[in-house]
Every structure is written in structure tokens, then in C-alpha cells.
Short mmCIF file of C-alpha atoms in Angstrom, two decimals:
data_model
loop_
_atom_site.label_atom_id
_atom_site.label_comp_id
_atom_site.label_asym_id
_atom_site.label_seq_id
_atom_site.Cartn_x
_atom_site.Cartn_y
_atom_site.Cartn_z
CA MET A 7 23.15 -29.02 -16.46
CA SER A 8 22.13 -29.67 -12.86
CA ASP A 9 19.16 -27.92 -11.28
CA PHE A 10 21.55 -25.72 -9.36
CA GLY A 11 23.41 -24.65 -12.50
CA GLU A 12 20.18 -23.82 -14.34
CA ASN A 13 18.80 -21.97 -11.34
CA LEU A 14 21.98 -19.98 -10.84
CA GLN A 15 21.97 -18.94 -14.48
CA PHE A 16 18.27 -18.03 -14.25
CA TYR A 17 18.71 -15.79 -11.20
CA ARG A 18 21.84 -14.18 -12.59
CA LYS A 19 20.16 -13.24 -15.86
CA GLN A 20 16.99 -12.15 -14.07
CA ARG A 21 19.02 -9.56 -12.20
CA ASN A 22 20.95 -8.56 -15.34
CA LEU A 23 24.30 -9.71 -13.96
CA THR A 24 27.15 -10.97 -16.08
CA GLN A 25 29.28 -13.85 -14.88
CA GLU A 26 32.06 -11.36 -14.17
CA GLN A 27 29.78 -9.16 -12.04
CA LEU A 28 28.45 -12.10 -10.04
CA ALA A 29 31.97 -13.44 -9.58
CA GLU A 30 33.09 -10.06 -8.26
CA GLN A 31 30.28 -9.97 -5.70
CA LEU A 32 31.07 -13.49 -4.53
CA GLU A 33 34.84 -12.88 -4.65
CA VAL A 34 35.49 -15.78 -6.99
CA SER A 35 36.69 -16.01 -10.59
CA ARG A 36 34.47 -15.85 -13.66
CA GLN A 37 35.59 -19.37 -14.54
CA THR A 38 34.23 -20.58 -11.20
CA ILE A 39 30.78 -19.15 -11.99
CA SER A 40 30.94 -20.77 -15.44
CA LYS A 41 31.77 -24.16 -13.90
CA TRP A 42 28.91 -23.84 -11.40
CA GLU A 43 26.40 -23.02 -14.14
CA SER A 44 27.61 -25.87 -16.35
CA GLY A 45 27.53 -28.36 -13.47
CA VAL A 46 31.26 -29.09 -13.59
CA SER A 47 31.77 -28.02 -9.96
CA TYR A 48 29.68 -27.10 -6.96
CA PRO A 49 30.06 -24.16 -4.50
CA GLU A 50 30.78 -24.57 -0.83
CA MET A 51 28.03 -24.00 1.73
CA GLU A 52 29.17 -20.47 2.52
CA LYS A 53 28.74 -19.42 -1.12
CA ILE A 54 25.36 -21.15 -1.39
CA LEU A 55 24.08 -19.19 1.61
CA GLN A 56 25.47 -16.02 0.09
CA LEU A 57 23.67 -16.75 -3.18
CA CYS A 58 20.39 -17.43 -1.36
CA GLU A 59 20.62 -14.07 0.38
CA MET A 60 21.63 -12.30 -2.83
CA PHE A 61 18.75 -13.76 -4.86
CA SER A 62 16.21 -13.76 -2.01
CA CYS A 63 15.44 -17.44 -2.46
CA SER A 64 15.51 -20.52 -0.28
CA MET A 65 18.29 -23.08 -0.45
CA ASP A 66 15.73 -25.71 -1.43
CA VAL A 67 14.66 -23.68 -4.49
CA LEU A 68 18.22 -22.82 -5.48
CA ILE A 69 19.53 -26.36 -5.29
CA ARG A 70 16.63 -28.71 -5.99
CA LYS A 71 13.59 -26.98 -7.51
CA ASN A 72 12.94 -25.22 -10.79
CA ALA A 73 13.60 -21.53 -10.07
CA ALA A 74 11.65 -20.33 -13.11
CA GLU A 75 8.53 -22.21 -12.02
CA SER A 76 8.94 -20.97 -8.46
CA GLU A 77 9.18 -17.40 -9.73
CA MET A 78 5.97 -17.92 -11.71
CA GLU A 79 4.21 -19.06 -8.56
CA ASP A 80 5.58 -15.99 -6.78
CA SER A 81 4.23 -13.77 -9.56
CA GLU A 82 0.75 -15.29 -9.27
CA GLY A 83 0.92 -14.92 -5.49
CA TYR A 84 2.04 -11.30 -5.88
CA GLU A 85 -0.98 -10.50 -8.05
CA ARG A 86 -3.39 -12.08 -5.55
CA HIS A 87 -1.75 -10.39 -2.57
CA MET A 88 -1.57 -6.92 -4.11
CA GLU A 89 -5.21 -7.06 -5.24
CA LYS A 90 -6.34 -8.19 -1.78
CA ARG A 91 -4.24 -5.43 -0.19
CA ARG A 92 -5.68 -2.92 -2.64
CA LYS A 93 -9.28 -3.84 -1.82
CA ASN A 94 -8.77 -3.94 1.96
CA ILE A 95 -6.94 -0.61 2.21
CA THR A 96 -9.51 1.04 -0.06
CA LEU A 97 -12.30 -0.38 2.10
CA GLY A 98 -10.67 0.75 5.35
CA ILE A 99 -10.03 4.33 4.26
CA THR A 100 -13.45 4.67 2.62
CA LEU A 101 -15.16 3.38 5.76
CA LEU A 102 -13.32 5.90 7.96
CA ILE A 103 -14.65 8.83 5.96
CA LEU A 104 -18.08 7.21 5.54
CA GLY A 105 -18.31 6.99 9.33
CA VAL A 106 -18.01 10.78 9.55
CA ALA A 107 -20.42 11.18 6.61
CA PHE A 108 -23.11 9.04 8.27
CA HIS A 109 -22.60 10.99 11.50
CA GLN A 110 -23.35 14.25 9.67
CA LEU A 111 -26.22 12.82 7.61
CA LEU A 112 -28.03 11.43 10.63
CA SER A 113 -27.34 14.56 12.66
CA GLY A 114 -28.95 16.48 9.81
CA PHE A 115 -32.10 14.43 10.35
CA GLY A 116 -32.05 15.34 14.02
CA TRP A 117 -30.84 12.02 15.41
CA GLN A 118 -29.36 12.11 18.91
CA GLU A 119 -25.62 12.58 19.28
CA THR A 120 -25.38 9.46 21.44
CA PHE A 121 -26.50 7.25 18.55
CA THR A 122 -24.62 9.03 15.75
CA GLY A 123 -21.42 9.13 17.81
CA THR A 124 -21.69 5.44 18.64
CA LEU A 125 -22.27 4.59 14.98
CA PHE A 126 -19.24 6.63 13.96
CA PHE A 127 -16.97 4.87 16.46
CA ALA A 128 -18.32 1.44 15.45
CA ILE A 129 -17.56 2.11 11.77
CA ALA A 130 -14.17 3.61 12.66
CA ILE A 131 -13.22 0.53 14.70
CA VAL A 132 -14.09 -1.79 11.80
CA ALA A 133 -12.13 0.42 9.39
CA ILE A 134 -9.07 0.51 11.63
CA LEU A 135 -9.13 -3.26 12.12
CA VAL A 136 -9.34 -3.78 8.35
CA LEU A 137 -6.33 -1.48 7.84
CA VAL A 138 -4.34 -3.15 10.63
CA VAL A 139 -4.94 -6.62 9.18
CA ALA A 140 -4.05 -5.40 5.68
CA GLY A 141 -0.83 -3.86 6.98
CA MET A 142 0.21 -6.96 8.90
CA GLN A 143 -0.54 -9.25 5.95
CA ASP A 144 1.46 -7.01 3.63
CA GLU A 145 4.41 -6.93 6.01
CA ALA A 146 4.39 -10.73 6.30
CA TYR A 147 4.20 -11.14 2.52
CA ARG A 148 7.10 -8.75 1.93
CA LYS A 149 9.27 -10.67 4.37
CA MET A 150 8.55 -13.89 2.50
CA HIS A 151 8.90 -12.30 -0.96
CA PRO A 152 11.29 -9.32 -0.79
CA VAL A 153 12.11 -9.52 -4.52
CA ILE A 154 9.66 -10.14 -7.37
CA ALA A 155 10.66 -10.53 -10.99
CA GLU A 156 9.10 -8.17 -13.54
CA PHE A 157 6.25 -10.06 -15.19
CA TYR A 158 3.65 -7.51 -16.29
CA THR A 159 3.68 -6.89 -20.03
CA PRO A 160 3.98 -3.34 -21.45
CA GLU A 161 0.46 -3.76 -22.84
CA GLU A 162 -0.98 -4.48 -19.37
CA ILE A 163 0.76 -1.45 -17.88
CA ALA A 164 -0.31 0.79 -20.77
CA HIS A 165 -3.94 -0.37 -20.40
CA PHE A 166 -3.95 0.58 -16.72
CA ASN A 167 -2.21 3.92 -17.34
CA GLU A 168 -4.82 4.77 -19.95
CA LYS A 169 -7.64 4.44 -17.40
CA PHE A 170 -5.74 5.98 -14.45
CA PRO A 171 -6.34 9.68 -15.37
CA ILE A 172 -10.05 9.02 -15.90
CA ARG A 173 -10.38 7.55 -12.41
CA ILE A 174 -8.51 10.46 -10.84
CA ALA A 175 -10.63 12.98 -12.76
CA THR A 176 -13.79 11.19 -11.59
CA GLY A 177 -12.71 11.46 -7.95
CA ILE A 178 -11.84 15.15 -8.32
CA GLY A 179 -15.21 15.78 -9.98
CA MET A 180 -17.06 14.16 -7.07
CA ILE A 181 -15.19 16.29 -4.54
CA LEU A 182 -15.94 19.49 -6.47
CA ILE A 183 -19.64 18.60 -6.68
CA GLY A 184 -19.61 17.92 -2.93
CA LEU A 185 -17.98 21.30 -2.30
CA LEU A 186 -20.69 23.06 -4.27
CA ILE A 187 -23.32 21.30 -2.19
CA ALA A 188 -21.59 22.15 1.11
CA MET A 189 -21.02 25.79 0.14
CA ASN A 190 -24.69 26.27 -0.72
CA ALA A 191 -26.15 24.15 2.06
CA GLU A 192 -27.96 27.09 3.65
CA HIS A 193 -29.85 27.75 0.41
CA PHE A 194 -31.12 24.20 -0.11
CA PRO A 195 -34.54 23.13 1.19
CA LEU A 196 -34.73 21.27 4.49
CA GLY A 197 -37.49 19.07 5.84
CA LYS A 198 -39.03 19.37 9.27
CA GLY A 199 -36.46 18.77 12.00
CA MET A 200 -33.57 18.74 9.52
CA SER A 201 -30.43 20.90 9.59
CA GLU A 202 -27.66 21.93 7.20
CA GLU A 203 -25.55 19.08 8.52
CA PHE A 204 -27.45 16.81 6.15
CA TYR A 205 -25.82 18.49 3.14
CA TYR A 206 -22.41 18.44 4.83
CA GLY A 207 -22.97 14.72 5.19
CA ILE A 208 -23.62 14.44 1.45
CA PHE A 209 -20.38 16.31 0.82
CA LEU A 210 -18.45 13.89 3.05
CA PHE A 211 -20.19 10.92 1.43
CA LEU A 212 -18.90 12.07 -1.98
CA VAL A 213 -15.46 12.68 -0.47
CA ALA A 214 -15.45 9.10 0.88
CA ILE A 215 -16.25 7.65 -2.54
CA ALA A 216 -13.64 9.90 -4.17
CA ALA A 217 -11.02 8.88 -1.61
CA GLY A 218 -11.82 5.25 -2.35
CA ILE A 219 -11.29 5.88 -6.05
CA PHE A 220 -7.97 7.65 -5.41
CA VAL A 221 -6.67 4.92 -3.11
CA HIS A 222 -7.79 2.08 -5.38
CA ALA A 223 -6.21 3.73 -8.42
CA GLY A 224 -3.01 4.64 -6.57
CA LEU A 225 -2.52 1.15 -5.17
CA GLY A 226 -3.16 -0.24 -8.63
CA GLN A 227 -0.34 1.91 -9.92
CA ASP A 228 1.88 0.63 -7.10
CA LYS A 229 1.05 -2.96 -8.04
CA TYR A 230 2.43 -2.55 -11.53
CA ASP A 231 5.60 -0.83 -10.30
CA ILE A 232 7.49 -3.96 -9.28
CA ALA A 233 10.84 -2.14 -9.35
CA ALA A 234 9.55 0.19 -6.62
CA TYR A 235 8.26 -2.83 -4.65
CA ASN A 236 11.72 -4.41 -4.71
CA LYS A 237 13.32 -1.10 -3.73
CA GLU A 238 10.91 -0.61 -0.83
CA ASN A 239 12.01 -3.94 0.62
CA SER A 240 15.66 -2.88 0.77
CA LYS A 241 17.11 -2.27 4.22
CA GLU A 242 17.54 1.47 3.61
CA THR A 243 13.95 2.00 2.51
CA LYS A 244 12.60 -0.08 5.40
CA LYS A 245 14.36 2.19 7.88
CA GLU A 246 12.92 5.23 6.09
CA ASN A 247 9.39 3.78 6.15
CA GLU A 248 9.71 3.06 9.87
CA LYS A 249 10.41 6.77 10.46
CA VAL A 250 7.41 7.73 8.32
CA GLY A 251 5.21 5.30 10.23
CA ILE A 252 6.32 6.68 13.62
CA TRP A 253 5.65 10.28 12.57
CA CYS A 254 2.25 9.49 11.03
CA GLY A 255 1.29 7.39 14.04
CA CYS A 256 2.10 10.26 16.42
CA ILE A 257 0.19 12.75 14.25
CA MET A 258 -2.95 10.60 14.19
CA ILE A 259 -2.74 9.92 17.95
CA VAL A 260 -2.63 13.69 18.56
CA ALA A 261 -5.57 14.13 16.17
CA THR A 262 -7.57 11.51 18.09
CA ILE A 263 -6.80 13.20 21.43
CA ILE A 264 -7.93 16.55 20.02
CA PHE A 265 -11.09 14.91 18.70
CA PHE A 266 -12.05 13.47 22.09
CA VAL A 267 -11.16 16.62 24.04
CA ALA A 268 -13.09 18.84 21.63
CA GLY A 269 -16.07 16.49 21.72
CA PHE A 270 -16.37 15.49 25.37
CA VAL A 271 -14.99 18.63 27.04
CA TYR A 272 -16.18 21.40 24.72
CA ASP A 273 -19.11 19.58 23.02
CA LEU A 274 -17.81 20.40 19.54
CA TRP A 275 -18.89 17.14 17.93
CA GLU A 276 -20.28 18.96 14.91
CA VAL A 277 -16.87 20.27 13.82
CA CYS A 278 -14.21 18.23 15.62
CA TRP A 279 -14.24 15.54 12.91
CA VAL A 280 -12.16 17.96 10.83
CA VAL A 281 -9.04 16.92 12.77
CA PHE A 282 -8.92 13.55 10.96
CA PRO A 283 -8.71 14.81 7.36
CA VAL A 284 -6.32 17.54 8.56
CA GLY A 285 -4.21 14.89 10.29
CA GLY A 286 -4.20 12.84 7.11
CA MET A 287 -2.97 15.82 5.10
CA ILE A 288 -0.22 16.51 7.64
CA CYS A 289 0.83 12.84 7.40
CA GLY A 290 1.06 13.22 3.63
CA ILE A 291 3.22 16.34 3.98
CA ALA A 292 5.46 14.63 6.57
CA THR A 293 5.90 11.64 4.25
CA LEU A 294 6.91 13.86 1.35
CA ILE A 295 9.41 15.75 3.52
CA LEU A 296 11.00 12.62 5.01
CA LYS A 297 11.26 10.84 1.67
CA GLY A 298 12.41 14.03 -0.02
CA ARG A 299 15.42 14.23 2.27
CA ARG A 300 16.62 10.86 1.13
CA GLY A 301 16.08 11.79 -2.51
#
């Protein structure tokens, strides 16, 4: 068999298509597909381009290279990319909340608002840049690799799923401990020049770590769900995600405006940070609503 015939058979079986089903999609006979796979005949350029689009592969791979080996390289690249994405997004989100936590902690020690505010914005800028880079890299990767073959073993998935509830429970436990500290802040001892904001900062510090655990665990779950990855890269889902992105972007812009107005105009720096977690929750609700409509 020629490389093309072997590759065609590989891609067809990978997508669980029979020769009849592939022939129907290409508007040719089953015998034609059989001849292509056995190397007896060769498709015209129009059909080759159609096959490349259908299998999300390049013409060079389809005709000349070993498709199975190329898919293996894609799988290794997928693992590296998804782990890098997982770490960067976790870092970005954790830093955003840590910025607020440090603001409260230092304010609790009596540090000037000018310094604590500057520190918060510096951390927030770094966090946003990390998230922007992670998002752009992920978008570029998905364009290059819209379809990935299933390669994780059931044992690997089961091993992750076994640890997933423990990680989520750990994050919830940290938040609950932080809540207890925040709720009883007025009863805890304070040093000279300190205020209750110190304990609110501890609460937010625990929330930041918990959020990091949630995000890291959730993105790990996404990594193993290759079927969902392939579905997300479909044209329909891309349009849906664009709508979600626009809504969430508008919500967070409004939250930022409220933050600045409350801080600079009304001098409410001590409480105006609340708009960011509230904005995040509203984004989550908007995402569920928009995706729920399609479902």
C-alpha cells in the first residue's frame, strides 16, 4: 500500500468511519475508497483537499508522511501545551486574587494606600499579561491542531479522577477556614498599628490558594477530555465561545470602571475590591446561561 492509502485508512478508522460512510461524505462509491486505500487508484486534487479538511491534516502528511507517527507527535505536543496552559492560567488567576490579598494584609499593618494600591496594580498587570499570553498561545495551538486523537488510557483518566475530589475538597476546606477567620476578625488580637484588614487579607490569601487548586484541577480534567477539546474547535462552538468572551469582557470592564470610580472618587479602596470576585461570578453565570441555551 502507498503512504496515502495507509494514511487514508488510518484517519478513517480513527474517526470510526466505514468505507461506505466516507464514500457518502465524499460523494464517491465505496469501491473508490477501497481502491484508494489499496493503492490501485489515486484521488483527484479536489478530493485530496476535501480529505485534508475533513481529517484536519496537511496535504504533506496525508500523501507523503506516516499519519500514525504524526498523530503521536501531535499527542505529545498536546500534553505539553495543555500542561503549560494549565500552569499559566492557574498562575494568572491566583496572582489576581493574591494581589488583593497582599493589599489587605499590608493595609492591616498600616501601610499607606499609595504603596498597597501600587503593589496591587503591579501584580494585577503581571497576572493579566500571563493570562493574555496563555490565551493567545492556546488559540494559536487550536488553529494548528483542531482535532486530537484519543490517546489517554482508561487507567490514566481513572487515576486523575480518583484525586480530583480530594483537590476540590481541599480548596473548599481552605475557603471555609478563611471564612471563619474573616467572620471572627474583630475578636482576634491585633498588634500596635494593625487593623482587622490583616485577617481579611489572610482570608483572601486562602481564597487565592483555593482558587489556584480549583483552576489547576479543572484544567486537568479538561486536558483528559479530548472529545470536548475536539468539539470546542468546531465552528458552532467557536461562535458560542466568542459570545461568551464578549459578555465576560464587558462584565469585567464594567467591574474595573466601578473599582476605579469607587476608589478614586469615593475613597472606598477598602471594599471596592469586591467587584472583581462578583464580576467573576457573574461571568460564570453568563457562561452557564449562554451555553445552556445551545444545550
